Amino acid sequence: MSAPLSRAEIRRVVEAAMAEDAPFGDVTVAALVPADAVAVAHLVAREAGVLAGAEVFEVAMTSVDPTVVVTLHAVDGDTFQPGDRLASVEGPARAVLQAERVALNLVARMSAVATLTARYVAEVAGTGARVVDTRKTTPGLRALERHAVRCGGGHNHRFSLSDAVMAKDNHLALLDDVTSALREAAERLPHTTHIEVEVDRLDQVEPVLASGVVGTIMLDNFSLGDLRTGVEQVAGRATIEASGGITLETIGDVARTGVDVISVGALTHGVPAIDLGLDVDVRLGGSGGAVS
């Protein structure tokens, strides 16, 4: 099971994003927005989706000034419709306006991943197959995007190259005897290290499984017919993962071949941000007059 998204990881991402966006403060608000102006804002959905990143939004909106108050009206994993208010913000206008873009960028990105994941998960309902992500994540945002996948009902693959052995075609091409090489590798590894091997032909399956040390075998870019044959050939000796070119249109058929796991790079790779907006009302402190 993947670890929950930590507050420390959220702060790390938000601090880096704020340093990039306002390295020396926001000169626009400093020049134009009165120091005593107060902002009241609402995070509003412009389209339907699944929320991910509520806590990230809160941390980002309070990162400039901790006196900013964020009230969440939904939690991660909740579905929303156009017009729904997902959060409210109140505090010094300068701080709210400076943090607005970073907060929106992160929650919109994460919610897009969760929304797309939920669509993939719905397509495999009743099959027993898990939908999992890949390492095709935005550099620096992997923990957030992986959390978003879980919010959409999906699961996570290995988090990094350090977490498990995953031998792909480029690795196998260097080996004369795959069976022996896998056995020797297992002897050098801690007993808790999971070993997965990717194959792209049916004739590669048996030499991999003959090693007796492989926990997962990935059938990469297999046709539906070959996936069904592969499931029969493996016969429960390892977890079977299907991968390669999986789409919303094909994932249901892939799941029905009997595979255990389906990895989908599209969950995090190139998904367009969902349309969330921050409706802001700025007023002069104590005057009741609107600034913007």
Short mmCIF file of N, CA, C and O in Angstrom, two decimals, residues 77-195:
data_model
loop_
_atom_site.label_atom_id
_atom_site.label_comp_id
_atom_site.label_asym_id
_atom_site.label_seq_id
_atom_site.Cartn_x
_atom_site.Cartn_y
_atom_site.Cartn_z
N GLY A 77 -11.23 12.89 -3.44
CA GLY A 77 -12.03 11.74 -3.84
C GLY A 77 -13.49 12.07 -4.07
O GLY A 77 -14.21 11.28 -4.68
N ASP A 78 -13.92 13.25 -3.61
CA ASP A 78 -15.31 13.67 -3.86
C ASP A 78 -15.49 14.03 -5.33
O ASP A 78 -14.59 14.60 -5.96
N THR A 79 -16.65 13.72 -5.85
CA THR A 79 -16.98 14.18 -7.21
C THR A 79 -17.62 15.57 -7.12
O THR A 79 -18.19 15.94 -6.09
N PHE A 80 -17.50 16.33 -8.19
CA PHE A 80 -18.10 17.67 -8.22
C PHE A 80 -18.69 17.94 -9.58
O PHE A 80 -18.36 17.29 -10.57
N GLN A 81 -19.58 18.94 -9.60
CA GLN A 81 -20.27 19.36 -10.81
C GLN A 81 -19.97 20.83 -11.09
O GLN A 81 -19.52 21.55 -10.20
N PRO A 82 -20.19 21.29 -12.31
CA PRO A 82 -19.95 22.71 -12.61
C PRO A 82 -20.73 23.60 -11.65
O PRO A 82 -21.91 23.37 -11.38
N GLY A 83 -20.05 24.60 -11.13
CA GLY A 83 -20.68 25.53 -10.22
C GLY A 83 -20.49 25.20 -8.76
O GLY A 83 -20.75 26.04 -7.88
N ASP A 84 -20.03 24.00 -8.45
CA ASP A 84 -19.81 23.61 -7.05
C ASP A 84 -18.68 24.42 -6.44
O ASP A 84 -17.62 24.62 -7.06
N ARG A 85 -18.88 24.87 -5.20
CA ARG A 85 -17.82 25.52 -4.43
C ARG A 85 -17.05 24.45 -3.68
O ARG A 85 -17.61 23.72 -2.87
N LEU A 86 -15.77 24.38 -3.93
CA LEU A 86 -14.94 23.35 -3.33
C LEU A 86 -14.18 23.86 -2.11
O LEU A 86 -13.82 23.07 -1.24
N ALA A 87 -13.94 25.16 -2.04
CA ALA A 87 -13.23 25.74 -0.90
C ALA A 87 -13.49 27.24 -0.88
O ALA A 87 -13.82 27.84 -1.91
N SER A 88 -13.34 27.83 0.29
CA SER A 88 -13.43 29.28 0.45
C SER A 88 -12.17 29.79 1.12
O SER A 88 -11.56 29.08 1.93
N VAL A 89 -11.79 31.00 0.77
CA VAL A 89 -10.55 31.60 1.27
C VAL A 89 -10.84 33.02 1.74
O VAL A 89 -11.58 33.76 1.07
N GLU A 90 -10.26 33.41 2.87
CA GLU A 90 -10.41 34.79 3.34
C GLU A 90 -9.12 35.21 4.02
O GLU A 90 -8.54 34.45 4.80
N GLY A 91 -8.66 36.42 3.70
CA GLY A 91 -7.44 36.91 4.32
C GLY A 91 -6.90 38.12 3.59
O GLY A 91 -7.55 38.67 2.68
N PRO A 92 -5.70 38.57 3.97
CA PRO A 92 -5.08 39.73 3.32
C PRO A 92 -5.03 39.54 1.81
O PRO A 92 -4.56 38.51 1.31
N ALA A 93 -5.51 40.53 1.08
CA ALA A 93 -5.64 40.39 -0.37
C ALA A 93 -4.28 40.17 -1.05
O ALA A 93 -4.19 39.41 -2.02
N ARG A 94 -3.26 40.84 -0.56
CA ARG A 94 -1.96 40.67 -1.18
C ARG A 94 -1.50 39.21 -1.14
O ARG A 94 -0.99 38.67 -2.12
N ALA A 95 -1.70 38.56 -0.01
CA ALA A 95 -1.28 37.17 0.14
C ALA A 95 -2.14 36.24 -0.71
O ALA A 95 -1.63 35.31 -1.36
N VAL A 96 -3.45 36.48 -0.72
CA VAL A 96 -4.35 35.62 -1.50
C VAL A 96 -4.05 35.71 -2.99
O VAL A 96 -3.97 34.69 -3.69
N LEU A 97 -3.86 36.93 -3.47
CA LEU A 97 -3.60 37.11 -4.91
C LEU A 97 -2.23 36.56 -5.31
O LEU A 97 -2.07 36.04 -6.42
N GLN A 98 -1.25 36.66 -4.42
CA GLN A 98 0.08 36.13 -4.75
C GLN A 98 0.07 34.61 -4.83
O GLN A 98 0.74 34.01 -5.67
N ALA A 99 -0.71 33.97 -3.96
CA ALA A 99 -0.72 32.51 -3.91
C ALA A 99 -1.69 31.88 -4.89
O ALA A 99 -1.63 30.67 -5.15
N GLU A 100 -2.58 32.68 -5.48
CA GLU A 100 -3.68 32.16 -6.29
C GLU A 100 -3.23 31.21 -7.40
O GLU A 100 -3.76 30.10 -7.54
N ARG A 101 -2.28 31.62 -8.21
CA ARG A 101 -1.94 30.82 -9.39
C ARG A 101 -1.30 29.49 -9.02
O ARG A 101 -1.63 28.45 -9.61
N VAL A 102 -0.37 29.49 -8.07
CA VAL A 102 0.25 28.23 -7.67
C VAL A 102 -0.80 27.28 -7.11
O VAL A 102 -0.82 26.08 -7.44
N ALA A 103 -1.68 27.79 -6.25
CA ALA A 103 -2.72 26.95 -5.65
C ALA A 103 -3.64 26.36 -6.72
O ALA A 103 -3.95 25.16 -6.70
N LEU A 104 -4.04 27.18 -7.67
CA LEU A 104 -4.92 26.70 -8.74
C LEU A 104 -4.22 25.71 -9.65
O LEU A 104 -4.80 24.69 -10.04
N ASN A 105 -2.98 26.00 -10.01
CA ASN A 105 -2.25 25.09 -10.89
C ASN A 105 -2.15 23.69 -10.29
O ASN A 105 -2.35 22.68 -10.99
N LEU A 106 -1.84 23.62 -9.01
CA LEU A 106 -1.65 22.32 -8.38
C LEU A 106 -2.96 21.55 -8.22
O LEU A 106 -3.04 20.37 -8.55
N VAL A 107 -3.99 22.21 -7.71
CA VAL A 107 -5.25 21.50 -7.50
C VAL A 107 -5.91 21.13 -8.83
O VAL A 107 -6.54 20.07 -8.95
N ALA A 108 -5.75 21.97 -9.85
CA ALA A 108 -6.33 21.66 -11.16
C ALA A 108 -5.60 20.49 -11.81
O ALA A 108 -6.23 19.62 -12.43
N ARG A 109 -4.29 20.45 -11.68
CA ARG A 109 -3.51 19.33 -12.22
C ARG A 109 -3.88 18.03 -11.51
O ARG A 109 -4.14 17.00 -12.14
N MET A 110 -3.91 18.07 -10.20
CA MET A 110 -4.20 16.86 -9.43
C MET A 110 -5.63 16.37 -9.68
O MET A 110 -5.87 15.16 -9.82
N SER A 111 -6.57 17.28 -9.75
CA SER A 111 -7.95 16.88 -9.99
C SER A 111 -8.14 16.31 -11.39
O SER A 111 -8.98 15.43 -11.61
N ALA A 112 -7.37 16.81 -12.34
CA ALA A 112 -7.43 16.24 -13.69
C ALA A 112 -6.96 14.80 -13.69
O ALA A 112 -7.57 13.93 -14.34
N VAL A 113 -5.89 14.51 -12.96
CA VAL A 113 -5.38 13.14 -12.87
C VAL A 113 -6.42 12.24 -12.20
O VAL A 113 -6.70 11.13 -12.65
N ALA A 114 -7.01 12.71 -11.11
CA ALA A 114 -8.01 11.93 -10.40
C ALA A 114 -9.24 11.67 -11.27
O ALA A 114 -9.80 10.57 -11.28
N THR A 115 -9.65 12.68 -12.02
CA THR A 115 -10.83 12.56 -12.87
C THR A 115 -10.61 11.55 -13.98
O THR A 115 -11.47 10.69 -14.25
N LEU A 116 -9.46 11.63 -14.64
CA LEU A 116 -9.16 10.68 -15.71
C LEU A 116 -9.01 9.26 -15.15
O LEU A 116 -9.50 8.29 -15.74
N THR A 117 -8.35 9.14 -14.00
CA THR A 117 -8.19 7.82 -13.38
C THR A 117 -9.55 7.19 -13.09
O THR A 117 -9.75 5.99 -13.35
N ALA A 118 -10.48 7.98 -12.57
CA ALA A 118 -11.81 7.46 -12.26
C ALA A 118 -12.50 6.92 -13.51
O ALA A 118 -13.24 5.92 -13.44
N ARG A 119 -12.26 7.54 -14.63
CA ARG A 119 -12.86 7.06 -15.88
C ARG A 119 -12.27 5.70 -16.28
O ARG A 119 -13.00 4.80 -16.71
N TYR A 120 -10.97 5.55 -16.13
CA TYR A 120 -10.34 4.26 -16.43
C TYR A 120 -10.82 3.18 -15.46
O TYR A 120 -11.09 2.04 -15.87
N VAL A 121 -10.90 3.52 -14.19
CA VAL A 121 -11.34 2.55 -13.19
C VAL A 121 -12.76 2.08 -13.48
O VAL A 121 -13.08 0.90 -13.33
N ALA A 122 -13.62 3.00 -13.90
CA ALA A 122 -15.01 2.63 -14.21
C ALA A 122 -15.08 1.62 -15.34
O ALA A 122 -15.97 0.76 -15.37
N GLU A 123 -14.13 1.69 -16.28
CA GLU A 123 -14.15 0.79 -17.43
C GLU A 123 -13.78 -0.65 -17.07
O GLU A 123 -14.06 -1.57 -17.84
N VAL A 124 -13.10 -0.85 -15.92
CA VAL A 124 -12.71 -2.22 -15.55
C VAL A 124 -13.56 -2.76 -14.40
O VAL A 124 -13.25 -3.81 -13.83
N ALA A 125 -14.61 -2.06 -14.04
CA ALA A 125 -15.46 -2.48 -12.92
C ALA A 125 -15.95 -3.91 -13.12
O ALA A 125 -16.39 -4.29 -14.20
N GLY A 126 -15.84 -4.70 -12.06
CA GLY A 126 -16.32 -6.07 -12.10
C GLY A 126 -15.34 -7.09 -12.64
O GLY A 126 -15.63 -8.29 -12.63
N THR A 127 -14.17 -6.65 -13.11
CA THR A 127 -13.20 -7.58 -13.69
C THR A 127 -12.16 -8.06 -12.69
O THR A 127 -11.50 -9.07 -12.92
N GLY A 128 -11.96 -7.31 -11.62
CA GLY A 128 -10.91 -7.66 -10.66
C GLY A 128 -9.56 -7.10 -11.01
O GLY A 128 -8.60 -7.25 -10.24
N ALA A 129 -9.43 -6.43 -12.16
CA ALA A 129 -8.14 -5.86 -12.56
C ALA A 129 -7.91 -4.52 -11.89
O ALA A 129 -8.84 -3.72 -11.74
N ARG A 130 -6.69 -4.27 -11.47
CA ARG A 130 -6.30 -2.98 -10.89
C ARG A 130 -5.79 -2.06 -11.99
O ARG A 130 -5.03 -2.48 -12.87
N VAL A 131 -6.16 -0.79 -11.89
CA VAL A 131 -5.59 0.23 -12.76
C VAL A 131 -4.47 0.92 -11.99
O VAL A 131 -4.69 1.42 -10.88
N VAL A 132 -3.26 0.93 -12.56
CA VAL A 132 -2.12 1.54 -11.87
C VAL A 132 -1.43 2.56 -12.77
O VAL A 132 -1.53 2.52 -13.99
N ASP A 133 -0.72 3.47 -12.12
CA ASP A 133 0.02 4.50 -12.84
C ASP A 133 1.40 3.98 -13.24
O ASP A 133 1.73 2.81 -13.03
N THR A 134 2.21 4.87 -13.79
CA THR A 134 3.58 4.54 -14.19
C THR A 134 4.51 5.65 -13.69
O THR A 134 4.07 6.55 -12.98
N ARG A 135 5.78 5.57 -14.07
CA ARG A 135 6.72 6.63 -13.71
C ARG A 135 6.67 7.80 -14.68
O ARG A 135 7.51 8.71 -14.61
N LYS A 136 5.70 7.85 -15.56
CA LYS A 136 5.54 8.98 -16.48
C LYS A 136 4.81 10.11 -15.76
O LYS A 136 3.69 10.49 -16.09
N THR A 137 5.51 10.66 -14.77
CA THR A 137 4.95 11.74 -13.96
C THR A 137 5.75 13.02 -14.19
O THR A 137 6.85 12.99 -14.73
N THR A 138 5.18 14.14 -13.78
CA THR A 138 5.87 15.42 -13.90
C THR A 138 7.01 15.47 -12.90
O THR A 138 6.78 15.27 -11.70
N PRO A 139 8.25 15.71 -13.33
CA PRO A 139 9.37 15.75 -12.39
C PRO A 139 9.09 16.71 -11.23
O PRO A 139 8.68 17.85 -11.43
N GLY A 140 9.30 16.23 -10.02
CA GLY A 140 9.06 17.03 -8.83
C GLY A 140 7.65 16.93 -8.28
O GLY A 140 7.39 17.32 -7.15
N LEU A 141 6.71 16.40 -9.09
CA LEU A 141 5.31 16.32 -8.65
C LEU A 141 4.82 14.88 -8.49
O LEU A 141 3.62 14.65 -8.37
N ARG A 142 5.74 13.92 -8.50
CA ARG A 142 5.31 12.52 -8.49
C ARG A 142 4.43 12.18 -7.29
O ARG A 142 3.40 11.52 -7.43
N ALA A 143 4.81 12.62 -6.10
CA ALA A 143 4.02 12.28 -4.91
C ALA A 143 2.60 12.83 -5.02
O ALA A 143 1.63 12.17 -4.64
N LEU A 144 2.47 14.05 -5.55
CA LEU A 144 1.14 14.66 -5.70
C LEU A 144 0.33 13.93 -6.76
O LEU A 144 -0.87 13.65 -6.56
N GLU A 145 0.94 13.62 -7.88
CA GLU A 145 0.21 12.95 -8.95
C GLU A 145 -0.15 11.51 -8.58
O GLU A 145 -1.24 11.03 -8.93
N ARG A 146 0.73 10.85 -7.86
CA ARG A 146 0.42 9.51 -7.41
C ARG A 146 -0.74 9.54 -6.41
O ARG A 146 -1.60 8.65 -6.40
N HIS A 147 -0.77 10.53 -5.54
CA HIS A 147 -1.90 10.69 -4.61
C HIS A 147 -3.19 10.91 -5.40
O HIS A 147 -4.24 10.36 -5.06
N ALA A 148 -3.11 11.71 -6.45
CA ALA A 148 -4.29 11.98 -7.27
C ALA A 148 -4.83 10.72 -7.93
O ALA A 148 -6.05 10.53 -8.05
N VAL A 149 -3.94 9.84 -8.36
CA VAL A 149 -4.36 8.56 -8.92
C VAL A 149 -5.18 7.78 -7.90
O VAL A 149 -6.24 7.21 -8.21
N ARG A 150 -4.71 7.76 -6.66
CA ARG A 150 -5.44 7.05 -5.61
C ARG A 150 -6.80 7.71 -5.35
O ARG A 150 -7.79 7.01 -5.08
N CYS A 151 -6.85 9.03 -5.44
CA CYS A 151 -8.13 9.73 -5.25
C CYS A 151 -9.14 9.33 -6.31
O CYS A 151 -10.35 9.34 -6.06
N GLY A 152 -8.67 8.97 -7.49
CA GLY A 152 -9.55 8.55 -8.57
C GLY A 152 -9.88 7.07 -8.54
O GLY A 152 -10.55 6.57 -9.45
N GLY A 153 -9.40 6.36 -7.52
CA GLY A 153 -9.71 4.93 -7.41
C GLY A 153 -8.66 4.02 -7.99
O GLY A 153 -8.84 2.79 -8.00
N GLY A 154 -7.56 4.58 -8.48
CA GLY A 154 -6.48 3.77 -9.03
C GLY A 154 -5.47 3.38 -7.97
O GLY A 154 -5.63 3.68 -6.78
N HIS A 155 -4.42 2.72 -8.40
CA HIS A 155 -3.34 2.27 -7.51
C HIS A 155 -2.01 2.74 -8.08
O HIS A 155 -1.91 3.14 -9.24
N ASN A 156 -0.99 2.64 -7.24
CA ASN A 156 0.34 3.08 -7.64
C ASN A 156 1.26 1.92 -7.97
O ASN A 156 1.21 0.87 -7.32
N HIS A 157 2.10 2.12 -8.98
CA HIS A 157 3.18 1.18 -9.32
C HIS A 157 4.34 1.51 -8.38
O HIS A 157 4.18 2.27 -7.42
N ARG A 158 5.53 0.96 -8.63
CA ARG A 158 6.68 1.32 -7.82
C ARG A 158 6.87 2.83 -7.86
O ARG A 158 6.67 3.48 -8.90
N PHE A 159 7.26 3.41 -6.73
CA PHE A 159 7.38 4.86 -6.67
C PHE A 159 8.63 5.35 -7.41
O PHE A 159 8.60 6.38 -8.06
N SER A 160 9.71 4.59 -7.32
CA SER A 160 10.96 5.04 -7.93
C SER A 160 11.78 3.83 -8.37
O SER A 160 11.42 2.68 -8.12
N LEU A 161 12.90 4.11 -8.99
CA LEU A 161 13.81 3.05 -9.44
C LEU A 161 14.42 2.29 -8.27
O LEU A 161 14.95 1.20 -8.46
N SER A 162 14.34 2.85 -7.07
CA SER A 162 14.94 2.22 -5.90
C SER A 162 14.01 1.23 -5.21
O SER A 162 14.43 0.53 -4.29
N ASP A 163 12.76 1.16 -5.64
CA ASP A 163 11.76 0.41 -4.88
C ASP A 163 11.62 -1.05 -5.26
O ASP A 163 11.16 -1.86 -4.45
N ALA A 164 11.93 -1.41 -6.48
CA ALA A 164 11.75 -2.79 -6.93
C ALA A 164 12.61 -3.02 -8.17
O ALA A 164 12.98 -2.08 -8.87
N VAL A 165 12.88 -4.29 -8.43
CA VAL A 165 13.55 -4.65 -9.68
C VAL A 165 12.49 -4.74 -10.77
O VAL A 165 11.46 -5.39 -10.59
N MET A 166 12.74 -4.06 -11.87
CA MET A 166 11.84 -4.16 -13.02
C MET A 166 12.70 -4.28 -14.27
O MET A 166 13.22 -3.30 -14.81
N ALA A 167 12.87 -5.50 -14.72
CA ALA A 167 13.73 -5.78 -15.87
C ALA A 167 12.94 -5.63 -17.16
O ALA A 167 11.96 -6.33 -17.38
N LYS A 168 13.39 -4.71 -18.00
CA LYS A 168 12.73 -4.46 -19.28
C LYS A 168 13.59 -4.99 -20.43
O LYS A 168 14.65 -5.58 -20.22
N ASP A 169 13.13 -4.73 -21.66
CA ASP A 169 13.81 -5.29 -22.82
C ASP A 169 15.27 -4.88 -22.90
O ASP A 169 16.13 -5.67 -23.28
N ASN A 170 15.57 -3.63 -22.53
CA ASN A 170 16.96 -3.17 -22.59
C ASN A 170 17.84 -3.91 -21.60
O ASN A 170 19.05 -4.07 -21.81
N HIS A 171 17.26 -4.34 -20.47
CA HIS A 171 18.02 -5.12 -19.50
C HIS A 171 18.19 -6.56 -19.98
O HIS A 171 19.29 -7.13 -19.93
N LEU A 172 17.10 -7.14 -20.47
CA LEU A 172 17.13 -8.55 -20.88
C LEU A 172 18.05 -8.77 -22.08
O LEU A 172 18.63 -9.85 -22.25
N ALA A 173 18.20 -7.73 -22.91
CA ALA A 173 19.04 -7.86 -24.11
C ALA A 173 20.50 -8.10 -23.75
O ALA A 173 21.28 -8.61 -24.57
N LEU A 174 20.88 -7.77 -22.52
CA LEU A 174 22.27 -7.95 -22.09
C LEU A 174 22.53 -9.34 -21.51
O LEU A 174 23.68 -9.67 -21.19
N LEU A 175 21.48 -10.15 -21.37
CA LEU A 175 21.60 -11.42 -20.68
C LEU A 175 21.61 -12.59 -21.65
O LEU A 175 20.75 -12.69 -22.53
N ASP A 176 22.56 -13.48 -21.49
CA ASP A 176 22.60 -14.69 -22.32
C ASP A 176 21.61 -15.74 -21.81
O ASP A 176 20.98 -16.44 -22.60
N ASP A 177 21.50 -15.86 -20.50
CA ASP A 177 20.62 -16.85 -19.88
C ASP A 177 19.73 -16.11 -18.88
O ASP A 177 20.14 -15.84 -17.75
N VAL A 178 18.51 -15.78 -19.30
CA VAL A 178 17.62 -14.99 -18.47
C VAL A 178 17.28 -15.71 -17.17
O VAL A 178 17.29 -15.11 -16.09
N THR A 179 16.99 -16.99 -17.26
CA THR A 179 16.61 -17.75 -16.07
C THR A 179 17.70 -17.70 -15.00
O THR A 179 17.44 -17.38 -13.83
N SER A 180 18.93 -18.00 -15.39
CA SER A 180 20.04 -18.00 -14.43
C SER A 180 20.33 -16.60 -13.91
O SER A 180 20.61 -16.41 -12.72
N ALA A 181 20.26 -15.62 -14.80
CA ALA A 181 20.56 -14.24 -14.39
C ALA A 181 19.57 -13.75 -13.35
O ALA A 181 19.94 -13.06 -12.39
N LEU A 182 18.30 -14.10 -13.51
CA LEU A 182 17.29 -13.68 -12.53
C LEU A 182 17.52 -14.36 -11.18
O LEU A 182 17.39 -13.74 -10.12
N ARG A 183 17.89 -15.64 -11.21
CA ARG A 183 18.17 -16.35 -9.96
C ARG A 183 19.36 -15.73 -9.24
O ARG A 183 19.34 -15.54 -8.02
N GLU A 184 20.41 -15.42 -9.99
CA GLU A 184 21.60 -14.83 -9.38
C GLU A 184 21.30 -13.45 -8.82
O GLU A 184 21.80 -13.07 -7.75
N ALA A 185 20.46 -12.69 -9.54
CA ALA A 185 20.09 -11.36 -9.04
C ALA A 185 19.34 -11.47 -7.72
O ALA A 185 19.57 -10.69 -6.79
N ALA A 186 18.41 -12.42 -7.64
CA ALA A 186 17.62 -12.60 -6.42
C ALA A 186 18.51 -12.94 -5.23
O ALA A 186 18.24 -12.53 -4.10
N GLU A 187 19.58 -13.68 -5.47
CA GLU A 187 20.50 -14.04 -4.39
C GLU A 187 21.23 -12.83 -3.85
O GLU A 187 21.61 -12.80 -2.67
N ARG A 188 21.43 -11.81 -4.69
CA ARG A 188 22.15 -10.61 -4.26
C ARG A 188 21.22 -9.58 -3.61
O ARG A 188 21.70 -8.64 -2.97
N LEU A 189 19.93 -9.74 -3.78
CA LEU A 189 18.96 -8.75 -3.31
C LEU A 189 18.42 -9.10 -1.93
O LEU A 189 18.39 -10.28 -1.54
N PRO A 190 17.96 -8.11 -1.18
CA PRO A 190 17.23 -8.41 0.06
C PRO A 190 16.00 -9.27 -0.26
O PRO A 190 15.40 -9.12 -1.34
N HIS A 191 15.61 -10.10 0.66
CA HIS A 191 14.52 -11.03 0.37
C HIS A 191 13.18 -10.30 0.20
O HIS A 191 12.23 -10.87 -0.33
N THR A 192 13.11 -9.06 0.64
CA THR A 192 11.87 -8.30 0.51
C THR A 192 11.72 -7.59 -0.83
O THR A 192 10.68 -7.00 -1.11
N THR A 193 12.76 -7.62 -1.66
CA THR A 193 12.71 -6.88 -2.93
C THR A 193 11.86 -7.61 -3.96
O THR A 193 12.11 -8.78 -4.29
N HIS A 194 10.86 -6.91 -4.48
CA HIS A 194 9.99 -7.49 -5.49
C HIS A 194 10.67 -7.46 -6.86
O HIS A 194 11.36 -6.48 -7.20
N ILE A 195 10.51 -8.53 -7.63
CA ILE A 195 11.10 -8.61 -8.96
C ILE A 195 9.99 -8.70 -10.00
O ILE A 195 9.12 -9.58 -9.92
#
